[in-house]
JSON list of C-alpha atoms in Angstrom, two decimals:
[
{"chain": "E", "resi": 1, "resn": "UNK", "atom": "CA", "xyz": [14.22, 80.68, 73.11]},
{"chain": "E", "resi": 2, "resn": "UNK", "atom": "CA", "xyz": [15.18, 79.26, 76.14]},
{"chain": "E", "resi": 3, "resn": "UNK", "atom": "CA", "xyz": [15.79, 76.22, 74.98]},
{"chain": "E", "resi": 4, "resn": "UNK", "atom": "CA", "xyz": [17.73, 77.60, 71.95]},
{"chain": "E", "resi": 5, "resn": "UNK", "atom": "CA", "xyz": [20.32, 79.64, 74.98]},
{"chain": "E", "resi": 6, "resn": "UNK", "atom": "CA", "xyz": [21.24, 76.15, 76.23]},
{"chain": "E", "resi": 7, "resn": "UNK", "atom": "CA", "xyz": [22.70, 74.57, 73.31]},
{"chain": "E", "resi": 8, "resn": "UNK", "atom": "CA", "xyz": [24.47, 77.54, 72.96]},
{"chain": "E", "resi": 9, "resn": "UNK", "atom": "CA", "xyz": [25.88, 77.31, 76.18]},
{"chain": "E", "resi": 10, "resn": "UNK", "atom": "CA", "xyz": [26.46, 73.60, 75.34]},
{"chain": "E", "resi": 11, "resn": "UNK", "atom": "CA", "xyz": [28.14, 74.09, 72.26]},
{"chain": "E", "resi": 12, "resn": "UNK", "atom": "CA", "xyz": [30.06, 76.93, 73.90]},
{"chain": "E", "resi": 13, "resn": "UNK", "atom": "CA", "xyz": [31.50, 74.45, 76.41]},
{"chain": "E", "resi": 14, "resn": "UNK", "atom": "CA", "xyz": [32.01, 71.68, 74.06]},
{"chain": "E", "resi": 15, "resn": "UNK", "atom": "CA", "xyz": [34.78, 73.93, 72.29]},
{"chain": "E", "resi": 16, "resn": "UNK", "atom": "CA", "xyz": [36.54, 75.08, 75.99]},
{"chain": "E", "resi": 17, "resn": "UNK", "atom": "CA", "xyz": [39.92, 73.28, 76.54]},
{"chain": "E", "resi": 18, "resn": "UNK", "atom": "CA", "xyz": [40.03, 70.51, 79.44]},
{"chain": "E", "resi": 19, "resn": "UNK", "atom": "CA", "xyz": [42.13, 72.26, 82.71]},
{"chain": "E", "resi": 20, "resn": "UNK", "atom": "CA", "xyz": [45.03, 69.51, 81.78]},
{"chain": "E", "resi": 21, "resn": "UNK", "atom": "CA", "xyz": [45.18, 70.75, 78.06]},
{"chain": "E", "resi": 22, "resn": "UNK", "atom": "CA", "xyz": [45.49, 74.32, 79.54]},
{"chain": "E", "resi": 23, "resn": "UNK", "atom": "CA", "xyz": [48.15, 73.06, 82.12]},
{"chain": "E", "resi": 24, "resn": "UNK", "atom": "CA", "xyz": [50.33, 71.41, 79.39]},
{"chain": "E", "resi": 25, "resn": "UNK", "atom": "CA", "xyz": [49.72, 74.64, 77.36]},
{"chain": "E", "resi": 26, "resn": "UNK", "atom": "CA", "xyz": [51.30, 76.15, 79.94]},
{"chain": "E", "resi": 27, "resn": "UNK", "atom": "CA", "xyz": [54.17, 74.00, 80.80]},
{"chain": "E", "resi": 28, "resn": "UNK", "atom": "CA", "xyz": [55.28, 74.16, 77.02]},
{"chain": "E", "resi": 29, "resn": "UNK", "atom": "CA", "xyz": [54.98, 77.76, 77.43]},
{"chain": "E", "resi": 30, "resn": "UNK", "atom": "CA", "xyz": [57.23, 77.44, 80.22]},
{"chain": "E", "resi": 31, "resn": "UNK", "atom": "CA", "xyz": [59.34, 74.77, 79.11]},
{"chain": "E", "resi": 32, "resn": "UNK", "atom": "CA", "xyz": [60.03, 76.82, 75.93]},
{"chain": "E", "resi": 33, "resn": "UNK", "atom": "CA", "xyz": [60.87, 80.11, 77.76]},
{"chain": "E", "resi": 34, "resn": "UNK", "atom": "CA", "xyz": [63.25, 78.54, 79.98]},
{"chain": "E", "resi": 35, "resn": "UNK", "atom": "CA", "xyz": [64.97, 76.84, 76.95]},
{"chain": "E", "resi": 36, "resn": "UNK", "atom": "CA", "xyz": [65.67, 80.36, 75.27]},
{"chain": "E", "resi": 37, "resn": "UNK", "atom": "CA", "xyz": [67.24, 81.72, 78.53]},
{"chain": "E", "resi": 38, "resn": "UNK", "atom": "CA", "xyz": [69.18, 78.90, 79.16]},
{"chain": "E", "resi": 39, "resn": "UNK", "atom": "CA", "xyz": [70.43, 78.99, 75.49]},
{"chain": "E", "resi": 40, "resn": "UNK", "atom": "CA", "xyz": [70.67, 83.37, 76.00]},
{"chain": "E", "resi": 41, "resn": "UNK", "atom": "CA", "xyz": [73.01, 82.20, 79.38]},
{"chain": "E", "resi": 42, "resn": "UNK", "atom": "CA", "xyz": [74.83, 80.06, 77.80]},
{"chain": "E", "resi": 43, "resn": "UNK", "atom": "CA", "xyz": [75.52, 82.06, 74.65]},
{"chain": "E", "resi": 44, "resn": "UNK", "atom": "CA", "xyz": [76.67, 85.43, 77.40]},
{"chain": "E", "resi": 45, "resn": "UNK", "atom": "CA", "xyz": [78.66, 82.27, 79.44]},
{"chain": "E", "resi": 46, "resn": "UNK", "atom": "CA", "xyz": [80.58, 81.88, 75.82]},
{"chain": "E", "resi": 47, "resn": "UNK", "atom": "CA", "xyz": [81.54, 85.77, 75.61]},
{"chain": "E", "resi": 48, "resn": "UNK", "atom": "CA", "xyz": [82.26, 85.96, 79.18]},
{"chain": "E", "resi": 49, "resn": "UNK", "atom": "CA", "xyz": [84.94, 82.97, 79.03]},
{"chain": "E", "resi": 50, "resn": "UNK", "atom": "CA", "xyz": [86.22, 84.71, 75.54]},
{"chain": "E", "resi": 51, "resn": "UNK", "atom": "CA", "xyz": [86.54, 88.01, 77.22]},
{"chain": "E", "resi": 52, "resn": "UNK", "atom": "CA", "xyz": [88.33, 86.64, 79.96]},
{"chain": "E", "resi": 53, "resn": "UNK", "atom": "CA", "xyz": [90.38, 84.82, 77.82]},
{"chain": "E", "resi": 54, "resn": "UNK", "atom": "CA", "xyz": [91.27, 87.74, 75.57]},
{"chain": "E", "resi": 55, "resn": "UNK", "atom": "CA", "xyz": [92.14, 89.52, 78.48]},
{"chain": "E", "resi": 56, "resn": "UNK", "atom": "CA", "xyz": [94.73, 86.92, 79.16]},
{"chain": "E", "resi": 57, "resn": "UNK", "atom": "CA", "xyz": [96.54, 87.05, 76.36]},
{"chain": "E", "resi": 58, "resn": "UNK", "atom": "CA", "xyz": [96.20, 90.89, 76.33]},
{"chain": "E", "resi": 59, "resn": "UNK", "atom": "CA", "xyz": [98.13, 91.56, 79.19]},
{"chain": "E", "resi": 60, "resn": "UNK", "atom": "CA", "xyz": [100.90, 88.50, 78.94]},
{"chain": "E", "resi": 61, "resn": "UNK", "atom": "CA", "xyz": [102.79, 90.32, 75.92]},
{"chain": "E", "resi": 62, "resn": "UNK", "atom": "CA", "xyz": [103.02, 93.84, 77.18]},
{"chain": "E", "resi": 63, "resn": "UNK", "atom": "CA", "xyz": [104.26, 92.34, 80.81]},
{"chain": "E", "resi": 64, "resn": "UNK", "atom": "CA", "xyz": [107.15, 90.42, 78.56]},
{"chain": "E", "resi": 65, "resn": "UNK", "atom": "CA", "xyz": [107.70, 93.78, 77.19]},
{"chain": "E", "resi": 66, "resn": "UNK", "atom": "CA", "xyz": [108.16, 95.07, 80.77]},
{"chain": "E", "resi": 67, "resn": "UNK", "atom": "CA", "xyz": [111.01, 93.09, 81.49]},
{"chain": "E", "resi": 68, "resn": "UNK", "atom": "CA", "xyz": [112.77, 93.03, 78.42]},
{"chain": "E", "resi": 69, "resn": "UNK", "atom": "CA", "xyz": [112.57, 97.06, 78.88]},
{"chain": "E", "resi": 70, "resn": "UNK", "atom": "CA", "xyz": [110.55, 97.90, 75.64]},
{"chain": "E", "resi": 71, "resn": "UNK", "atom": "CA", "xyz": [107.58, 99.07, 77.01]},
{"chain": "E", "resi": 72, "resn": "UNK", "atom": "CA", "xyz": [107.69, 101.88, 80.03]},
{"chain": "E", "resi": 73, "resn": "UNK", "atom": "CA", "xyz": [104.17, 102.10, 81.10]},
{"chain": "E", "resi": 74, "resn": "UNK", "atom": "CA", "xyz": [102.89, 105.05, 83.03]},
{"chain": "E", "resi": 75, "resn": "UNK", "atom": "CA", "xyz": [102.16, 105.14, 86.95]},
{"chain": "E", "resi": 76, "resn": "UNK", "atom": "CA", "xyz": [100.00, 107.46, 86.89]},
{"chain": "E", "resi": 77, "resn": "UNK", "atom": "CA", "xyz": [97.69, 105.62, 84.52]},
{"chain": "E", "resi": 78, "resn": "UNK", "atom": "CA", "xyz": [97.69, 102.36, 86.30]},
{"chain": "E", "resi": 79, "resn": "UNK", "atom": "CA", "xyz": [97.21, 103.52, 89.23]},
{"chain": "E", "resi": 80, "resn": "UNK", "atom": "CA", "xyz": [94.09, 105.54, 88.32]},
{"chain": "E", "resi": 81, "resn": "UNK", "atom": "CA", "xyz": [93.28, 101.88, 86.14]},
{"chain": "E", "resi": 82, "resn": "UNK", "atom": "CA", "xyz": [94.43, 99.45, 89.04]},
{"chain": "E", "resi": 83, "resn": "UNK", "atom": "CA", "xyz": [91.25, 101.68, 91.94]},
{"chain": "E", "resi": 84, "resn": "UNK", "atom": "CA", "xyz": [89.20, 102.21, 89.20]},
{"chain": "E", "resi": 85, "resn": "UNK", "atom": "CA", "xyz": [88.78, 98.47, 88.13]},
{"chain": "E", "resi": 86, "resn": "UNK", "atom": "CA", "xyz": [88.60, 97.39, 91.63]},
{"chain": "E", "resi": 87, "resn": "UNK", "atom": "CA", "xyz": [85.59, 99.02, 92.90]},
{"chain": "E", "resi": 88, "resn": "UNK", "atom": "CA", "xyz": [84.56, 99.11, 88.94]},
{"chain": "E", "resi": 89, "resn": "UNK", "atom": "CA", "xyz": [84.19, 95.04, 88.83]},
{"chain": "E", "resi": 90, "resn": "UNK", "atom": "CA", "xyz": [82.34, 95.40, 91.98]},
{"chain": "E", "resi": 91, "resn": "UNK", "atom": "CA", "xyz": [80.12, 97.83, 90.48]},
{"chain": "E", "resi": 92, "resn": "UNK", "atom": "CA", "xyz": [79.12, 95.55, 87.82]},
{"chain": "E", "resi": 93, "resn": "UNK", "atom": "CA", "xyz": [78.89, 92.70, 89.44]},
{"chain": "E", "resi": 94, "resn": "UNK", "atom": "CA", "xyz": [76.14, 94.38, 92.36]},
{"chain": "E", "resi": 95, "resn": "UNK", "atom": "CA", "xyz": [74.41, 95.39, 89.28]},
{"chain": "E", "resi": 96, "resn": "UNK", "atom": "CA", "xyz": [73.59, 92.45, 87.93]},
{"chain": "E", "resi": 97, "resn": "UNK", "atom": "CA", "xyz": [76.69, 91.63, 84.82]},
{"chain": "E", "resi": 98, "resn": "UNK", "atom": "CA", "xyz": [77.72, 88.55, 86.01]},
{"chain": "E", "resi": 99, "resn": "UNK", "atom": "CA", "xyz": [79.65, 86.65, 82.95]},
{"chain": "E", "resi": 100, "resn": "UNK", "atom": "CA", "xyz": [80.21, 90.32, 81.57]},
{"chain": "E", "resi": 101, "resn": "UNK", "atom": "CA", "xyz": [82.78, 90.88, 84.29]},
{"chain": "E", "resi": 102, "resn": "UNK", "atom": "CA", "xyz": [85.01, 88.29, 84.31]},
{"chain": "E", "resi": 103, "resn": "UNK", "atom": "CA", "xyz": [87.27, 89.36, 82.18]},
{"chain": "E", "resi": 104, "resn": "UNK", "atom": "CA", "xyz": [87.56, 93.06, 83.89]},
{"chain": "E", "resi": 105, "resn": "UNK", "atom": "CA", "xyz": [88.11, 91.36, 87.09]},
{"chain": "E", "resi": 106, "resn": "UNK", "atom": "CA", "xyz": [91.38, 89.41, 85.12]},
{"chain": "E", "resi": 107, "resn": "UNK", "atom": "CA", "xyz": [92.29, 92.95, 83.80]},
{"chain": "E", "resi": 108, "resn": "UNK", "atom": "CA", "xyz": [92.30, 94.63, 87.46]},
{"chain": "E", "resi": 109, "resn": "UNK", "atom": "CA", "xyz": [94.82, 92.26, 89.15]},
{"chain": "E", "resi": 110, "resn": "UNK", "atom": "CA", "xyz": [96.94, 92.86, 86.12]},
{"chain": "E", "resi": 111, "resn": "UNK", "atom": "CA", "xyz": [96.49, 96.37, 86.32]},
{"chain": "E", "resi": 112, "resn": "UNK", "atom": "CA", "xyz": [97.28, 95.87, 89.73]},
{"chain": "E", "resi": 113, "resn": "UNK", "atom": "CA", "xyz": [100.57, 94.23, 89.00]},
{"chain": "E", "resi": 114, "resn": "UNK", "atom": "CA", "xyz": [101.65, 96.77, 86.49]},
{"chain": "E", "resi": 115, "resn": "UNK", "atom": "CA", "xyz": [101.24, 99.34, 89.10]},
{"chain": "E", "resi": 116, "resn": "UNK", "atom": "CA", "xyz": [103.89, 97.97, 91.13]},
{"chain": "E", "resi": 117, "resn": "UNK", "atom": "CA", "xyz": [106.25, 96.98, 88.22]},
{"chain": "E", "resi": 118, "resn": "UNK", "atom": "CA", "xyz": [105.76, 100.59, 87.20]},
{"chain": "E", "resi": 119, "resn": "UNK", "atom": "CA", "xyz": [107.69, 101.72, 89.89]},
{"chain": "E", "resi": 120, "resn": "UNK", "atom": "CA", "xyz": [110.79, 100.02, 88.62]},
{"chain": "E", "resi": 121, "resn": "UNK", "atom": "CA", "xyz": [110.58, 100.06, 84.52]},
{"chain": "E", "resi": 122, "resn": "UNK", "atom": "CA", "xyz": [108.31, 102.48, 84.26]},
{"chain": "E", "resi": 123, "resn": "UNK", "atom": "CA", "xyz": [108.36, 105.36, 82.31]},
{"chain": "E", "resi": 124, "resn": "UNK", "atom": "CA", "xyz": [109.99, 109.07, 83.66]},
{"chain": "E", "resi": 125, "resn": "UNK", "atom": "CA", "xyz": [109.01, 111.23, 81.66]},
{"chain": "E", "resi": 126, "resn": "UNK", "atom": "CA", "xyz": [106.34, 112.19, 84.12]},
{"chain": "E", "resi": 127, "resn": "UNK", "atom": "CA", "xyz": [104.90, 115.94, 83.87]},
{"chain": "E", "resi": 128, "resn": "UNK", "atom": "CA", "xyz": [103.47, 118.45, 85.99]},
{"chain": "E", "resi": 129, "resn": "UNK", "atom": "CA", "xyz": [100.29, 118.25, 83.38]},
{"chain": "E", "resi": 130, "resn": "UNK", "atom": "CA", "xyz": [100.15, 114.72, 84.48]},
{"chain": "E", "resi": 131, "resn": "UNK", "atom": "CA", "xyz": [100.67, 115.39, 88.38]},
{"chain": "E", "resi": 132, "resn": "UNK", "atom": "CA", "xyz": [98.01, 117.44, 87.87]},
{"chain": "E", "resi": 133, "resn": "UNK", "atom": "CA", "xyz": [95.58, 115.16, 86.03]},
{"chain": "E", "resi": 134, "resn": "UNK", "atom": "CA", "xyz": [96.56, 112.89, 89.02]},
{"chain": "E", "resi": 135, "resn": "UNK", "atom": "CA", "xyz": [95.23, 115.23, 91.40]},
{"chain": "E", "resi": 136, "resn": "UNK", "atom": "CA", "xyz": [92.68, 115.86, 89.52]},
{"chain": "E", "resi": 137, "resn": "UNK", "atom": "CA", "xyz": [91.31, 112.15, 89.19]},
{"chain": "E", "resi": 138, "resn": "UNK", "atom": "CA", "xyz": [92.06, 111.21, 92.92]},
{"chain": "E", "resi": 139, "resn": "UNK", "atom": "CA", "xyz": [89.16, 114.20, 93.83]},
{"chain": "E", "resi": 140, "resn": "UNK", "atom": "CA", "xyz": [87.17, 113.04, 91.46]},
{"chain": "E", "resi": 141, "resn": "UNK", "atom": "CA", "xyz": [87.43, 109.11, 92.78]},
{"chain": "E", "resi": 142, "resn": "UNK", "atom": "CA", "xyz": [86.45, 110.74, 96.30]},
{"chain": "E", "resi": 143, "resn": "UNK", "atom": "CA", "xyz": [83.79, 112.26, 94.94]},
{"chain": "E", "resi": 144, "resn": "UNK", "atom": "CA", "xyz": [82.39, 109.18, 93.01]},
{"chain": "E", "resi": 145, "resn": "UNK", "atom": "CA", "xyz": [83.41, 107.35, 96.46]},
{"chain": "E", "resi": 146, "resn": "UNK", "atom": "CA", "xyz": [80.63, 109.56, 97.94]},
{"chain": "E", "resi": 147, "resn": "UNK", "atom": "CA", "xyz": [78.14, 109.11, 94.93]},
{"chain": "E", "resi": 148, "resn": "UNK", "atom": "CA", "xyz": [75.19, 106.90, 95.88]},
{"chain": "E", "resi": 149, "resn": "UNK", "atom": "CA", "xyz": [73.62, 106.99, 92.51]},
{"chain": "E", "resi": 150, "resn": "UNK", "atom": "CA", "xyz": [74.57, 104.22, 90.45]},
{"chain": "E", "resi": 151, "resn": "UNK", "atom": "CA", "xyz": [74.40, 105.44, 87.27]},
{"chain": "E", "resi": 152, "resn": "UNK", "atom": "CA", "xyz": [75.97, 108.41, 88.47]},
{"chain": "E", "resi": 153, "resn": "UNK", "atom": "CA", "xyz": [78.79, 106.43, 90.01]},
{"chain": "E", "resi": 154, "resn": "UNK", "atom": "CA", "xyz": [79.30, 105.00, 86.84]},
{"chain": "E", "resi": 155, "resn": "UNK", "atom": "CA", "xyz": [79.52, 108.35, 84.63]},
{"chain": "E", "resi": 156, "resn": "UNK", "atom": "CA", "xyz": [82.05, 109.00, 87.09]},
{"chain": "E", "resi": 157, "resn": "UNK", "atom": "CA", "xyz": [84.32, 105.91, 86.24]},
{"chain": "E", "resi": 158, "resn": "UNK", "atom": "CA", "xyz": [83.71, 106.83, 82.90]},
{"chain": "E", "resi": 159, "resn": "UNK", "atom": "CA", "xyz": [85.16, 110.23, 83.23]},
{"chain": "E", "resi": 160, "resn": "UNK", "atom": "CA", "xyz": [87.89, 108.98, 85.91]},
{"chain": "E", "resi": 161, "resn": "UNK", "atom": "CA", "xyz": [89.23, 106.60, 83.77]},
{"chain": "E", "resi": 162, "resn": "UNK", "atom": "CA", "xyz": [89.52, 108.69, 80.92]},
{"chain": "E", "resi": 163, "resn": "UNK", "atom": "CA", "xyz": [91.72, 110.85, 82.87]},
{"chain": "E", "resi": 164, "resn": "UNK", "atom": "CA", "xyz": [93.49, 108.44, 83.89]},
{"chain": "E", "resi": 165, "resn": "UNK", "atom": "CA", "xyz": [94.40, 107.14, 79.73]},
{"chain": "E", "resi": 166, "resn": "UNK", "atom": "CA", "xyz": [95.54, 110.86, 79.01]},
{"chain": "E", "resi": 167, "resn": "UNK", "atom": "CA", "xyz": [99.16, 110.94, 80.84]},
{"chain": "E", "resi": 168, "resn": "UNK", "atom": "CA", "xyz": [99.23, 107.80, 78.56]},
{"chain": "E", "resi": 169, "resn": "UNK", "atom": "CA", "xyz": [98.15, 109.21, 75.46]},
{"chain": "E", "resi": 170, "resn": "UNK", "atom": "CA", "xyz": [100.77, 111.87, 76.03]},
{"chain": "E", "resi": 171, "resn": "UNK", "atom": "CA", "xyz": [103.38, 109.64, 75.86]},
{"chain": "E", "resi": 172, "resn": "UNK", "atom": "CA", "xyz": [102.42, 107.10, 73.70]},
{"chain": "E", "resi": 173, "resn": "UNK", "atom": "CA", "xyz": [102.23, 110.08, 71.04]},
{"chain": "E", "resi": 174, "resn": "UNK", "atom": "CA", "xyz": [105.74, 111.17, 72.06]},
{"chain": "E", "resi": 175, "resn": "UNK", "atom": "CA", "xyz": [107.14, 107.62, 71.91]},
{"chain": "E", "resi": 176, "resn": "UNK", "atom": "CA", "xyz": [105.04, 105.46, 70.42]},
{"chain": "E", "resi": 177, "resn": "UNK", "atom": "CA", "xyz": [107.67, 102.60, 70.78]},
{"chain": "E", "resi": 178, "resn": "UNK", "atom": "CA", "xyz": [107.25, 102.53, 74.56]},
{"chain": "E", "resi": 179, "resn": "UNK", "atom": "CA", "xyz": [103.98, 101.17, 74.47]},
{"chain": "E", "resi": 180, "resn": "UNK", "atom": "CA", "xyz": [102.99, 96.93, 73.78]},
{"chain": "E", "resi": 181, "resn": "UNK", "atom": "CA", "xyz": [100.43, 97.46, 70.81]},
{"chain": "E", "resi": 182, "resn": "UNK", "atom": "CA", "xyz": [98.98, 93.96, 71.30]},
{"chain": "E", "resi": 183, "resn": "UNK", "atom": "CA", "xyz": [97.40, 94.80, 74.63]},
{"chain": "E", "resi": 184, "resn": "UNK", "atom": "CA", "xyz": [95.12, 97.66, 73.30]},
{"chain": "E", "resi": 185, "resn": "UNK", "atom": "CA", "xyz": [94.24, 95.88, 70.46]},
{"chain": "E", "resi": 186, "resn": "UNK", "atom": "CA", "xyz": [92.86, 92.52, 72.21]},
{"chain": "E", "resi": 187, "resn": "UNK", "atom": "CA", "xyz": [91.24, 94.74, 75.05]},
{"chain": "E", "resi": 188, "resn": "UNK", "atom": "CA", "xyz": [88.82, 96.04, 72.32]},
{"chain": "E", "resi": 189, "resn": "UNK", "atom": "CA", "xyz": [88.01, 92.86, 71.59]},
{"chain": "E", "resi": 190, "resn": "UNK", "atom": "CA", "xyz": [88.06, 91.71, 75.02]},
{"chain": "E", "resi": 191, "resn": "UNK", "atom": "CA", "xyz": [85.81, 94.75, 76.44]},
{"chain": "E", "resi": 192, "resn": "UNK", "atom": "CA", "xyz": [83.59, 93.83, 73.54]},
{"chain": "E", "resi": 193, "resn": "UNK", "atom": "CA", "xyz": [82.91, 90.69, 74.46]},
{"chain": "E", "resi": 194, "resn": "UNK", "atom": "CA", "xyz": [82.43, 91.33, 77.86]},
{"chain": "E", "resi": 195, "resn": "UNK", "atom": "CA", "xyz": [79.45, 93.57, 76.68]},
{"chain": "E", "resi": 196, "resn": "UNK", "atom": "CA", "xyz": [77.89, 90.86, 74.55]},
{"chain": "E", "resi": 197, "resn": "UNK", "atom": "CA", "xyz": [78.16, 88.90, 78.17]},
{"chain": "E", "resi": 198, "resn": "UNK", "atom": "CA", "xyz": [76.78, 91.10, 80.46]},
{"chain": "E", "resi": 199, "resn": "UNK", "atom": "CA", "xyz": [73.39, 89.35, 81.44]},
{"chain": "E", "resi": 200, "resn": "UNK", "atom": "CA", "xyz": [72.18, 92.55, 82.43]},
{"chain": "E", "resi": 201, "resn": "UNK", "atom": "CA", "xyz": [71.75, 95.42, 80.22]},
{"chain": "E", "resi": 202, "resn": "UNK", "atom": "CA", "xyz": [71.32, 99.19, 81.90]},
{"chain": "E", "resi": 203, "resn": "UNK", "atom": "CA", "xyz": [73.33, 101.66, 81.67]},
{"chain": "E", "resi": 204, "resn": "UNK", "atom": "CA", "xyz": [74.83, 101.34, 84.59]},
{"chain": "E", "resi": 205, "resn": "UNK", "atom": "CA", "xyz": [76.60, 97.64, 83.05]},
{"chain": "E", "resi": 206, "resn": "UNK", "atom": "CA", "xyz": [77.48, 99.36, 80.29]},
{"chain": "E", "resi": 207, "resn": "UNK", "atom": "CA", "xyz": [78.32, 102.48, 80.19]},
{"chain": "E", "resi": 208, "resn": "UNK", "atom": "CA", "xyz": [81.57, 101.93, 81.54]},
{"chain": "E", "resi": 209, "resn": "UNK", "atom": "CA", "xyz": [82.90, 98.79, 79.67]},
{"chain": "E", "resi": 210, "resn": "UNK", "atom": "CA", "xyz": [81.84, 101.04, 76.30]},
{"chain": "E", "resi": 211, "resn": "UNK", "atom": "CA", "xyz": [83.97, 103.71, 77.66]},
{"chain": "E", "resi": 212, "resn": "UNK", "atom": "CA", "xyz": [86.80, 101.36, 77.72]},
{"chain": "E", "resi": 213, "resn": "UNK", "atom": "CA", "xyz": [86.51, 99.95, 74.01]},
{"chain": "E", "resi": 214, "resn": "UNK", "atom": "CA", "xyz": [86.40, 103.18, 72.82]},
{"chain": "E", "resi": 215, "resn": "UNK", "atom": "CA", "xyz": [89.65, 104.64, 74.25]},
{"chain": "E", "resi": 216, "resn": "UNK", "atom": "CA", "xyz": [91.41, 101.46, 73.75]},
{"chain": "E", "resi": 217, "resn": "UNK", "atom": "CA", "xyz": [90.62, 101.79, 70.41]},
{"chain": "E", "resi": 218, "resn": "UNK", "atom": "CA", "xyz": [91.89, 105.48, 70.66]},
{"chain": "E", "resi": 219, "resn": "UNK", "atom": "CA", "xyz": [95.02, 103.84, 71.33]},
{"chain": "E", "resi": 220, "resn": "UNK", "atom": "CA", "xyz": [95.74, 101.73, 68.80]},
{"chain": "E", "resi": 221, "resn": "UNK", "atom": "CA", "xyz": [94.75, 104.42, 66.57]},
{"chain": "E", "resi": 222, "resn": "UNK", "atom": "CA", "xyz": [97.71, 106.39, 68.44]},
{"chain": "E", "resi": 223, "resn": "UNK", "atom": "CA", "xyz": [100.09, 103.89, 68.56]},
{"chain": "E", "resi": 224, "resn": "UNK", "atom": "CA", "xyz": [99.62, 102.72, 64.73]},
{"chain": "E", "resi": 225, "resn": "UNK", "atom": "CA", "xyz": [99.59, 106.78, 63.35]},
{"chain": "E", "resi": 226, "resn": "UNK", "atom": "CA", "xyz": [102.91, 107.74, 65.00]},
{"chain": "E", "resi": 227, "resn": "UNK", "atom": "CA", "xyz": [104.65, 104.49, 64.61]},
{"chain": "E", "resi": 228, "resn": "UNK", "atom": "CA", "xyz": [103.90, 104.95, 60.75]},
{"chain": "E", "resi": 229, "resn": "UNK", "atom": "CA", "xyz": [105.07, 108.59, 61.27]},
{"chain": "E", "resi": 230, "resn": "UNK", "atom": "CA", "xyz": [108.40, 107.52, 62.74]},
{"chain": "E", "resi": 231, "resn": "UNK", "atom": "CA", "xyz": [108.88, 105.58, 59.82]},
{"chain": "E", "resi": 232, "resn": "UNK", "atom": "CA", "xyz": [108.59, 107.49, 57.62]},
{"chain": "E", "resi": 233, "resn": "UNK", "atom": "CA", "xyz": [110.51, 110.23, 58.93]},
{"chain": "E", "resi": 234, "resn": "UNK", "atom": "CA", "xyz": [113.26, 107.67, 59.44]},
{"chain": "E", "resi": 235, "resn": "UNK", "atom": "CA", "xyz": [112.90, 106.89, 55.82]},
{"chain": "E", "resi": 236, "resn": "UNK", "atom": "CA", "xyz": [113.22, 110.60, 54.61]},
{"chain": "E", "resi": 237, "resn": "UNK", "atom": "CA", "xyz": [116.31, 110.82, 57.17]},
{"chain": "E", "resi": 238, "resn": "UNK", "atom": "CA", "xyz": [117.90, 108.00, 56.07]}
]
């Protein structure tokens, strides 16, 4: 019986895997793991230059439309946009995006530069409903300021920005003409891509940049409706 136990032992062994089978094992393992994140980071690296790109070419028409006095964008919106973005990019960036927010950082220095051309071609028919909003949103960025939760930071940029899109909204739906459609329509794509790139996924990388594909896309849907309104009131007029 004895005896019997041994061989099985033997034959037991015989079937184990030498330590340098289990090592190369291993290293493939490895090897292949590493190959798939690579492949993941450079796929994100892809969206992240698109996004950035997008955002480019987003901004570039409705500045042109600046100048040649088309387009009359709203202070009070990027201002809200140009503190939001800052400490927004930040945000993401401490939380792990990476590629995801390259091309939000692009957007905030354009924000940024709005702002200040605001001040000269920008639009004046300014309300007390949107003084108020103003007011509104600069507590609420103190507040968020103060916030040491992350994710509850981010609800709040969420909610700030939003606020921040309505003086727009206002006037984009009383003029529709006084607003570059091109911009809104490539930041959707933009913001989109910037998801797809974020290397990170929580809520807290997300949550926000969602936000802001959703009420760009708000816009258009603004912009496109009246403008085809005007029309055809012009057409009936005419």
């Amino acid at each position: 019986m004895g005896h019997l136990k041994s061989h099985r032992i033997i034959v037991f062994k015989s079937f184990e895997k030498p330590s340098y089978a289990k090592a190369l094992e291993g290293f493939l393992i490895y090897s292949s793991l590493l190959a798939c994140y690579n492949l993941v980071m450079d796929f994100k690296l892809i969206f992240g230059l698109l996004a950035t790109i997008l955002s480019i070419f987003a901004f570039l028409p409705y500045i042109r439309d600046i100048f040649k006095n088309k387009t009359k964008p709203h202070l009070y919106s990027w201002l809200v946009w140009s503190i939001i973005q800052s400490v927004g990019v930040l945000a993401m960036i401490k939380g792990g995006a990476e590629f995801g927010s390259w091309g939000l950082a692009i957007g905030c220095l354009f924000c940024i530069l709005i702002f200040f051309l605001s001040f000269k071609y920008g639009t004046k028919n300014i309300t007390k409903i949107d003084t108020i909003l103003l007011l509104a949103t600069l507590i609420t960025i103190v507040i968020w300021l103060r916030e040491e939760d992350p994710l509850w930071s981010v609800i709040l940029i969420t909610i700030i920005d939003l606020l921040g899109f309505i003086p727009t909204y206002r006037k984009t739906y009383l003029a529709p003409d006084t607003e570059t459609l091109d911009i809104y329509v490539l930041d959707v794509f933009s913001y989109g891509a910037a998801i797809v790139a974020i290397a990170s996924y929580s809520l807290a990388t997300t949550l926000y940049v969602g936000s802001l594909v959703l009420t760009n896309l708000v816009m258009v849907i603004i912009v496109l409706r009246r403008r085809s309104q005007s029309l055809i009131q012009k057409k009936y007029e005419g």
